[in-house]
PDB file of C-alpha atoms in Angstrom:
ATOM      1  CA  MET A  11    -111.576  65.808 102.947  1.00 48.00           C
ATOM      2  CA  PRO A  12    -111.503  68.282 100.187  1.00 49.00           C
ATOM      3  CA  ALA A  13    -108.292  68.634  98.326  1.00 48.00           C
ATOM      4  CA  PRO A  14    -106.124  71.492  99.515  1.00 48.00           C
ATOM      5  CA  ASN A  15    -106.431  73.285  96.185  1.00 49.00           C
ATOM      6  CA  ASP A  16    -110.195  72.930  95.712  1.00 48.00           C
ATOM      7  CA  ASP A  17    -110.882  76.420  97.044  1.00 47.00           C
ATOM      8  CA  GLU A  18    -108.135  77.949  94.926  1.00 45.00           C
ATOM      9  CA  GLU A  19    -108.945  76.199  91.621  1.00 45.00           C
ATOM     10  CA  PRO A  20    -112.242  77.961  90.880  1.00 45.00           C
ATOM     11  CA  GLN A  21    -110.666  81.292  91.625  1.00 47.00           C
ATOM     12  CA  SER A  22    -107.713  80.427  89.450  1.00 49.00           C
ATOM     13  CA  GLY A  23    -109.995  79.136  86.660  1.00 52.00           C
ATOM     14  CA  ALA A  24    -112.295  82.145  86.898  1.00 52.00           C
ATOM     15  CA  GLY A  25    -109.345  84.490  86.915  1.00 53.00           C
ATOM     16  CA  ARG A  26    -107.874  82.763  83.899  1.00 51.00           C
ATOM     17  CA  ARG A  27    -111.180  82.930  82.052  1.00 52.00           C
ATOM     18  CA  ASP A  28    -111.624  86.593  82.934  1.00 55.00           C
ATOM     19  CA  PHE A  29    -108.092  87.326  81.809  1.00 45.00           C
ATOM     20  CA  LEU A  30    -108.583  85.524  78.521  1.00 44.00           C
ATOM     21  CA  LYS A  31    -111.895  87.286  77.925  1.00 50.00           C
ATOM     22  CA  GLY A  32    -110.313  90.637  78.663  1.00 51.00           C
ATOM     23  CA  ALA A  33    -107.355  89.918  76.399  1.00 44.00           C
ATOM     24  CA  ALA A  34    -109.654  88.792  73.589  1.00 44.00           C
ATOM     25  CA  ALA A  35    -111.814  91.869  74.009  1.00 46.00           C
ATOM     26  CA  ALA A  36    -108.744  94.093  74.032  1.00 43.00           C
ATOM     27  CA  ALA A  37    -107.353  92.387  70.954  1.00 42.00           C
ATOM     28  CA  LEU A  38    -110.681  92.700  69.202  1.00 40.00           C
ATOM     29  CA  GLY A  39    -110.933  96.313  70.211  1.00 41.00           C
ATOM     30  CA  VAL A  40    -107.443  97.122  68.992  1.00 40.00           C
ATOM     31  CA  GLY A  41    -107.973  95.165  65.784  1.00 41.00           C
ATOM     32  CA  GLY A  42    -111.367  96.778  65.279  1.00 40.00           C
ATOM     33  CA  VAL A  43    -109.934 100.246  65.763  1.00 37.00           C
ATOM     34  CA  ALA A  44    -107.048  99.492  63.420  1.00 36.00           C
ATOM     35  CA  ALA A  45    -109.285  97.971  60.772  1.00 35.00           C
ATOM     36  CA  GLY A  46    -111.837 100.703  61.232  1.00 35.00           C
ATOM     37  CA  GLY A  47    -109.123 103.302  60.947  1.00 33.00           C
ATOM     38  CA  LEU A  48    -107.833 101.841  57.686  1.00 30.00           C
ATOM     39  CA  LEU A  49    -111.220 101.221  56.159  1.00 33.00           C
ATOM     40  CA  GLY A  50    -112.524 104.486  57.455  1.00 38.00           C
ATOM     41  CA  GLY A  51    -109.546 106.302  55.984  1.00 40.00           C
ATOM     42  CA  GLN A  52    -110.007 104.654  52.601  1.00 41.00           C
ATOM     43  CA  ALA A  53    -113.735 105.252  52.668  1.00 37.00           C
ATOM     44  CA  ALA A  54    -113.165 108.871  53.603  1.00 40.00           C
ATOM     45  CA  GLN A  55    -110.674 109.264  50.775  1.00 47.00           C
ATOM     46  CA  ALA A  56    -112.980 107.650  48.252  1.00 48.00           C
ATOM     47  CA  SER A  57    -116.156 109.308  49.508  1.00 50.00           C
ATOM     48  CA  PRO A  58    -117.796 111.708  47.035  1.00 48.00           C
ATOM     49  CA  GLU A  59    -118.479 113.976  50.010  1.00 47.00           C
ATOM     50  CA  GLN A  60    -114.732 114.223  50.556  1.00 56.00           C
ATOM     51  CA  THR A  61    -113.528 114.395  46.947  1.00 74.00           C
ATOM     52  CA  GLY A  62    -116.487 115.948  45.170  1.00 87.00           C
ATOM     53  CA  LEU A  63    -115.713 113.774  42.134  1.00 95.00           C
ATOM     54  CA  PRO A  64    -118.704 112.576  40.088  1.00 95.00           C
ATOM     55  CA  PRO A  65    -119.822 108.933  40.448  1.00 96.00           C
ATOM     56  CA  ILE A  66    -118.532 106.313  38.024  1.00 96.00           C
ATOM     57  CA  GLY A  67    -120.944 105.771  35.141  1.00 96.00           C
ATOM     58  CA  ALA A  68    -122.574 109.196  35.355  1.00 97.00           C
ATOM     59  CA  GLU A  69    -123.161 111.063  32.082  1.00 96.00           C
ATOM     60  CA  ILE A  70    -122.735 114.799  32.452  1.00 97.00           C
ATOM     61  CA  PRO A  71    -123.869 117.254  29.752  1.00 97.00           C
ATOM     62  CA  CYS A  72    -122.397 120.765  29.672  1.00 97.00           C
ATOM     63  CA  SER A  73    -122.964 123.868  27.584  1.00 97.00           C
ATOM     64  CA  CYS A  74    -120.081 125.485  25.678  1.00 98.00           C
ATOM     65  CA  LEU A  75    -119.687 129.122  24.648  1.00 98.00           C
ATOM     66  CA  ALA A  76    -116.519 130.376  22.948  1.00 97.00           C
ATOM     67  CA  ILE A  77    -116.789 134.063  22.022  1.00 96.00           C
ATOM     68  CA  ASN A  78    -114.360 135.767  19.611  1.00 94.00           C
ATOM     69  CA  THR A  79    -112.537 132.604  18.642  1.00 96.00           C
ATOM     70  CA  PRO A  80    -109.859 133.381  16.024  1.00 94.00           C
ATOM     71  CA  LEU A  81    -109.717 130.938  13.124  1.00 93.00           C
ATOM     72  CA  SER A  82    -106.902 131.155  10.585  1.00 92.00           C
ATOM     73  CA  ILE A  83    -107.459 129.717   7.112  1.00 86.00           C
ATOM     74  CA  ARG A  84    -104.236 130.132   5.220  1.00 80.00           C
ATOM     75  CA  THR A  85    -103.726 133.928   5.149  1.00 80.00           C
ATOM     76  CA  SER A  86    -107.250 134.826   6.207  1.00 84.00           C
ATOM     77  CA  VAL A  87    -108.337 135.242   9.839  1.00 88.00           C
ATOM     78  CA  VAL A  88    -111.932 135.369  11.015  1.00 89.00           C
ATOM     79  CA  SER A  89    -113.355 135.715  14.516  1.00 93.00           C
ATOM     80  CA  VAL A  90    -116.414 133.629  15.284  1.00 94.00           C
ATOM     81  CA  ASP A  91    -118.611 132.700  18.254  1.00 97.00           C
ATOM     82  CA  PHE A  92    -119.048 128.988  18.916  1.00 97.00           C
ATOM     83  CA  ARG A  93    -122.106 127.712  20.792  1.00 98.00           C
ATOM     84  CA  GLY A  94    -123.068 124.154  21.625  1.00 98.00           C
ATOM     85  CA  GLY A  95    -122.286 121.501  24.169  1.00 97.00           C
ATOM     86  CA  ILE A  96    -120.341 118.471  25.263  1.00 97.00           C
ATOM     87  CA  LYS A  97    -121.315 115.339  27.198  1.00 96.00           C
ATOM     88  CA  VAL A  98    -118.895 113.098  29.095  1.00 96.00           C
ATOM     89  CA  ARG A  99    -119.246 109.739  30.816  1.00 95.00           C
ATOM     90  CA  VAL A 100    -117.301 109.180  34.040  1.00 96.00           C
ATOM     91  CA  ASP A 101    -114.895 106.210  34.060  1.00 95.00           C
ATOM     92  CA  VAL A 102    -112.459 104.846  36.636  1.00 95.00           C
ATOM     93  CA  ASN A 103    -108.919 106.141  36.401  1.00 96.00           C
ATOM     94  CA  PRO A 104    -106.795 103.057  37.230  1.00 94.00           C
ATOM     95  CA  ASP A 105    -103.712 105.247  37.738  1.00 94.00           C
ATOM     96  CA  ASP A 106    -105.325 107.210  40.597  1.00 95.00           C
ATOM     97  CA  PRO A 107    -108.822 105.945  41.399  1.00 94.00           C
ATOM     98  CA  VAL A 108    -109.152 107.928  44.657  1.00 93.00           C
ATOM     99  CA  ASN A 109    -108.311 111.466  43.537  1.00 95.00           C
ATOM    100  CA  SER A 110    -109.305 111.448  39.872  1.00 97.00           C
ATOM    101  CA  VAL A 111    -111.609 110.035  37.204  1.00 97.00           C
ATOM    102  CA  ARG A 112    -111.351 109.641  33.466  1.00 96.00           C
ATOM    103  CA  LEU A 113    -113.905 111.324  31.228  1.00 96.00           C
ATOM    104  CA  ARG A 114    -115.092 109.640  28.048  1.00 94.00           C
ATOM    105  CA  VAL A 115    -116.524 112.044  25.455  1.00 94.00           C
ATOM    106  CA  VAL A 116    -119.895 110.708  24.292  1.00 93.00           C
ATOM    107  CA  GLY A 117    -121.102 113.828  22.509  1.00 94.00           C
ATOM    108  CA  HIS A 118    -119.437 117.045  21.357  1.00 96.00           C
ATOM    109  CA  ARG A 119    -120.829 119.630  18.958  1.00 97.00           C
ATOM    110  CA  VAL A 120    -120.460 123.409  18.661  1.00 98.00           C
ATOM    111  CA  SER A 121    -121.172 125.669  15.699  1.00 97.00           C
ATOM    112  CA  ALA A 122    -120.645 129.271  14.614  1.00 96.00           C
ATOM    113  CA  GLU A 123    -121.894 131.630  11.933  1.00 92.00           C
ATOM    114  CA  LEU A 124    -119.348 132.948   9.450  1.00 84.00           C
ATOM    115  CA  PRO A 125    -119.472 136.645   8.604  1.00 79.00           C
ATOM    116  CA  GLY A 126    -120.243 137.381   4.953  1.00 67.00           C
ATOM    117  CA  GLY A 127    -117.919 139.188   2.617  1.00 53.00           C
ATOM    118  CA  ASP A 128    -119.946 142.373   2.888  1.00 52.00           C
ATOM    119  CA  GLY A 129    -119.950 142.223   6.697  1.00 48.00           C
ATOM    120  CA  VAL A 130    -123.739 141.946   6.751  1.00 48.00           C
ATOM    121  CA  ASN A 131    -124.801 138.726   5.051  1.00 49.00           C
ATOM    122  CA  GLN A 132    -123.827 135.465   6.636  1.00 55.00           C
ATOM    123  CA  GLY A 133    -121.081 133.605   4.871  1.00 67.00           C
ATOM    124  CA  GLY A 134    -121.958 130.115   6.030  1.00 83.00           C
ATOM    125  CA  THR A 135    -121.427 128.070   9.170  1.00 91.00           C
ATOM    126  CA  ILE A 136    -118.618 126.253  10.919  1.00 94.00           C
ATOM    127  CA  THR A 137    -119.407 123.091  12.850  1.00 96.00           C
ATOM    128  CA  ILE A 138    -117.026 121.308  15.203  1.00 97.00           C
ATOM    129  CA  GLU A 139    -118.089 117.784  16.041  1.00 96.00           C
ATOM    130  CA  GLN A 140    -116.609 114.705  17.666  1.00 93.00           C
ATOM    131  CA  ASN A 141    -115.179 112.692  14.796  1.00 83.00           C
ATOM    132  CA  ASP A 142    -115.063 109.233  16.354  1.00 77.00           C
ATOM    133  CA  ILE A 143    -116.061 107.184  19.381  1.00 73.00           C
ATOM    134  CA  ASP A 144    -113.865 108.008  22.377  1.00 74.00           C
ATOM    135  CA  VAL A 145    -112.680 104.425  22.896  1.00 71.00           C
ATOM    136  CA  ASP A 146    -109.558 105.257  24.902  1.00 78.00           C
ATOM    137  CA  ALA A 147    -110.700 107.912  27.370  1.00 84.00           C
ATOM    138  CA  LYS A 148    -107.770 110.292  27.894  1.00 90.00           C
ATOM    139  CA  SER A 149    -109.628 113.278  29.330  1.00 95.00           C
ATOM    140  CA  LEU A 150    -109.179 113.649  33.073  1.00 97.00           C
ATOM    141  CA  LEU A 151    -110.725 115.312  36.103  1.00 97.00           C
ATOM    142  CA  LYS A 152    -108.477 115.343  39.154  1.00 97.00           C
ATOM    143  CA  LEU A 153    -108.631 116.729  42.665  1.00 96.00           C
ATOM    144  CA  THR A 154    -105.660 119.039  43.206  1.00 95.00           C
ATOM    145  CA  GLN A 155    -106.603 120.385  46.650  1.00 94.00           C
ATOM    146  CA  ARG A 156    -108.994 119.041  49.298  1.00 90.00           C
ATOM    147  CA  PHE A 157    -109.748 122.060  51.495  1.00 90.00           C
ATOM    148  CA  PRO A 158    -111.121 124.102  49.919  1.00 91.00           C
ATOM    149  CA  PRO A 159    -111.642 121.695  47.003  1.00 93.00           C
ATOM    150  CA  ARG A 160    -109.968 122.529  43.722  1.00 96.00           C
ATOM    151  CA  TYR A 161    -109.914 120.523  40.509  1.00 97.00           C
ATOM    152  CA  GLU A 162    -108.177 120.461  37.160  1.00 98.00           C
ATOM    153  CA  GLN A 163    -110.033 119.180  34.122  1.00 98.00           C
ATOM    154  CA  ILE A 164    -108.031 118.264  31.043  1.00 97.00           C
ATOM    155  CA  MET A 165    -110.070 117.600  27.913  1.00 96.00           C
ATOM    156  CA  VAL A 166    -108.370 115.764  25.049  1.00 95.00           C
ATOM    157  CA  LEU A 167    -110.463 116.379  21.931  1.00 95.00           C
ATOM    158  CA  SER A 168    -110.198 115.111  18.379  1.00 94.00           C
ATOM    159  CA  PHE A 169    -112.845 116.510  16.065  1.00 96.00           C
ATOM    160  CA  THR A 170    -114.000 117.292  12.565  1.00 96.00           C
ATOM    161  CA  MET A 171    -114.545 120.852  11.401  1.00 95.00           C
ATOM    162  CA  THR A 172    -117.066 121.329   8.598  1.00 93.00           C
ATOM    163  CA  ILE A 173    -117.334 124.697   6.849  1.00 89.00           C
ATOM    164  CA  ASP A 174    -120.601 125.047   4.921  1.00 86.00           C
ATOM    165  CA  GLN A 175    -120.759 127.557   2.052  1.00 70.00           C
ATOM    166  CA  PRO A 176    -117.033 128.293   2.275  1.00 63.00           C
ATOM    167  CA  ASP A 177    -116.801 130.128  -1.078  1.00 64.00           C
ATOM    168  CA  ASP A 178    -116.167 133.633   0.239  1.00 62.00           C
ATOM    169  CA  LEU A 179    -113.896 132.467   3.039  1.00 62.00           C
ATOM    170  CA  LEU A 180    -111.768 130.392   0.675  1.00 63.00           C
ATOM    171  CA  ARG A 181    -111.495 133.252  -1.805  1.00 63.00           C
ATOM    172  CA  ARG A 182    -110.286 135.579   0.935  1.00 59.00           C
ATOM    173  CA  ALA A 183    -107.790 132.912   1.990  1.00 58.00           C
ATOM    174  CA  GLY A 184    -106.475 132.727  -1.566  1.00 59.00           C
ATOM    175  CA  ILE A 185    -107.773 129.209  -2.133  1.00 61.00           C
ATOM    176  CA  ARG A 186    -109.221 128.586  -5.572  1.00 60.00           C
ATOM    177  CA  SER A 187    -111.251 125.442  -5.970  1.00 57.00           C
ATOM    178  CA  SER A 188    -113.876 124.268  -8.417  1.00 54.00           C
ATOM    179  CA  LYS A 189    -115.500 122.535  -5.418  1.00 57.00           C
ATOM    180  CA  ALA A 190    -115.711 125.642  -3.263  1.00 52.00           C
ATOM    181  CA  TYR A 191    -119.478 125.357  -3.159  1.00 63.00           C
ATOM    182  CA  GLU A 192    -119.179 122.017  -1.371  1.00 79.00           C
ATOM    183  CA  PRO A 193    -118.669 121.834   2.407  1.00 85.00           C
ATOM    184  CA  LEU A 194    -115.011 121.903   3.387  1.00 87.00           C
ATOM    185  CA  VAL A 195    -114.323 119.061   5.834  1.00 92.00           C
ATOM    186  CA  LEU A 196    -111.186 119.206   7.958  1.00 94.00           C
ATOM    187  CA  THR A 197    -109.940 117.122  10.863  1.00 96.00           C
ATOM    188  CA  THR A 198    -107.557 117.732  13.746  1.00 96.00           C
ATOM    189  CA  LYS A 199    -103.956 116.815  13.006  1.00 95.00           C
ATOM    190  CA  ASP A 200    -103.326 116.347  16.745  1.00 94.00           C
ATOM    191  CA  PRO A 201    -105.869 116.427  19.579  1.00 94.00           C
ATOM    192  CA  ALA A 202    -106.800 119.716  21.185  1.00 95.00           C
ATOM    193  CA  LEU A 203    -106.002 120.104  24.886  1.00 96.00           C
ATOM    194  CA  LEU A 204    -108.468 122.235  26.866  1.00 96.00           C
ATOM    195  CA  VAL A 205    -107.733 122.875  30.534  1.00 97.00           C
ATOM    196  CA  GLY A 206    -110.001 124.327  33.200  1.00 97.00           C
ATOM    197  CA  LYS A 207    -109.187 125.182  36.828  1.00 97.00           C
ATOM    198  CA  LEU A 208    -112.327 124.540  38.879  1.00 96.00           C
ATOM    199  CA  THR A 209    -113.713 124.854  42.391  1.00 95.00           C
ATOM    200  CA  GLN A 210    -116.603 122.495  41.634  1.00 94.00           C
ATOM    201  CA  PHE A 211    -117.739 119.926  39.068  1.00 94.00           C
ATOM    202  CA  PRO A 212    -119.796 120.165  36.909  1.00 95.00           C
ATOM    203  CA  PRO A 213    -118.402 123.604  36.099  1.00 96.00           C
ATOM    204  CA  ARG A 214    -120.548 126.728  36.330  1.00 95.00           C
ATOM    205  CA  GLY A 215    -119.515 128.862  33.400  1.00 95.00           C
ATOM    206  CA  ASP A 216    -115.808 128.368  34.125  1.00 97.00           C
ATOM    207  CA  LEU A 217    -113.283 129.396  31.492  1.00 97.00           C
ATOM    208  CA  TYR A 218    -111.208 126.696  29.780  1.00 98.00           C
ATOM    209  CA  GLN A 219    -108.113 127.605  27.782  1.00 96.00           C
ATOM    210  CA  LEU A 220    -106.550 125.897  24.788  1.00 96.00           C
ATOM    211  CA  GLN A 221    -103.051 124.661  25.618  1.00 95.00           C
ATOM    212  CA  ASN A 222    -101.839 124.130  22.058  1.00 93.00           C
ATOM    213  CA  PRO A 223    -102.630 125.580  18.620  1.00 94.00           C
ATOM    214  CA  VAL A 224    -104.847 123.120  16.774  1.00 97.00           C
ATOM    215  CA  ASP A 225    -103.972 122.479  13.129  1.00 97.00           C
ATOM    216  CA  LEU A 226    -106.724 121.199  10.853  1.00 97.00           C
ATOM    217  CA  VAL A 227    -105.981 119.200   7.730  1.00 96.00           C
ATOM    218  CA  LEU A 228    -107.803 117.454   4.932  1.00 92.00           C
ATOM    219  CA  PRO A 229    -108.483 113.809   5.840  1.00 92.00           C
ATOM    220  CA  ASP A 230    -106.618 112.610   2.741  1.00 92.00           C
ATOM    221  CA  ASP A 231    -103.733 115.096   3.102  1.00 93.00           C
ATOM    222  CA  PRO A 232    -102.611 115.139   6.749  1.00 93.00           C
ATOM    223  CA  ASP A 233     -99.340 116.912   5.953  1.00 93.00           C
ATOM    224  CA  THR A 234    -100.920 120.136   4.675  1.00 91.00           C
ATOM    225  CA  THR A 235    -102.424 122.480   7.258  1.00 94.00           C
ATOM    226  CA  ILE A 236    -105.496 124.286   5.931  1.00 92.00           C
ATOM    227  CA  ALA A 237    -106.722 126.001   9.096  1.00 94.00           C
ATOM    228  CA  THR A 238    -105.510 126.677  12.644  1.00 96.00           C
ATOM    229  CA  ILE A 239    -107.299 127.478  15.868  1.00 96.00           C
ATOM    230  CA  GLN A 240    -104.849 129.536  17.941  1.00 92.00           C
ATOM    231  CA  LYS A 241    -107.163 130.190  20.879  1.00 94.00           C
ATOM    232  CA  PHE A 242    -110.405 128.680  22.091  1.00 96.00           C
ATOM    233  CA  PRO A 243    -111.538 130.562  25.225  1.00 95.00           C
ATOM    234  CA  VAL A 244    -114.615 128.500  26.057  1.00 97.00           C
ATOM    235  CA  LYS A 245    -116.917 128.891  29.035  1.00 97.00           C
ATOM    236  CA  VAL A 246    -118.330 125.551  30.161  1.00 97.00           C
ATOM    237  CA  GLY A 247    -121.334 125.075  32.393  1.00 95.00           C
ATOM    238  CA  GLY A 248    -123.231 122.050  33.652  1.00 87.00           C
ATOM    239  CA  LEU A 249    -126.803 121.615  32.388  1.00 79.00           C
TER     240      LEU A 249
END
């Protein structure tokens, strides 16, 4: 005779198997949703479509135009128009890799014509150029608002200023030098800080403002200020 429980065992075994399968599926589903939610959230946060930040490793060239930039050389003040460009390479910002990137300056050069003493003839040129390799990238682009997207770009710039044919300018500044015919080479005493408030990056002719007066000194005499840039209203646009 069959055992009394023979008819019940298959049902019990099948029920147990079904229960275990259902529990496993439920656990997998819950775990999958949880994992998907976490990964999806991180991916959404880090997605360029969400942040609009440029990809790591990209090199981005931009044009620069700074009209009516006042330059003080001792007691003399001239207003000049700088034109040129800057190129940055995008690096990871370890302090906030989701909402910001660091920008390494890999090329920076703008120049301007100096007015002559008679107001007609040109009195030389001024060239601002990156003075060293940007080893420690301090410039920053950060997302400050997601919807609609807004960004803040902070450019930390150290540079050399070279004034070619500075004779007339130096005379007007009260500087007498037997080497006035030689280019006058100055360097930033402290880095310049340029800040732009953006709705997209690369910028599209957005205005950046200088946050601090920039003193320029002779390389071998860093304690004596020769020139100062008080303002540098520069419009920057992606190329």
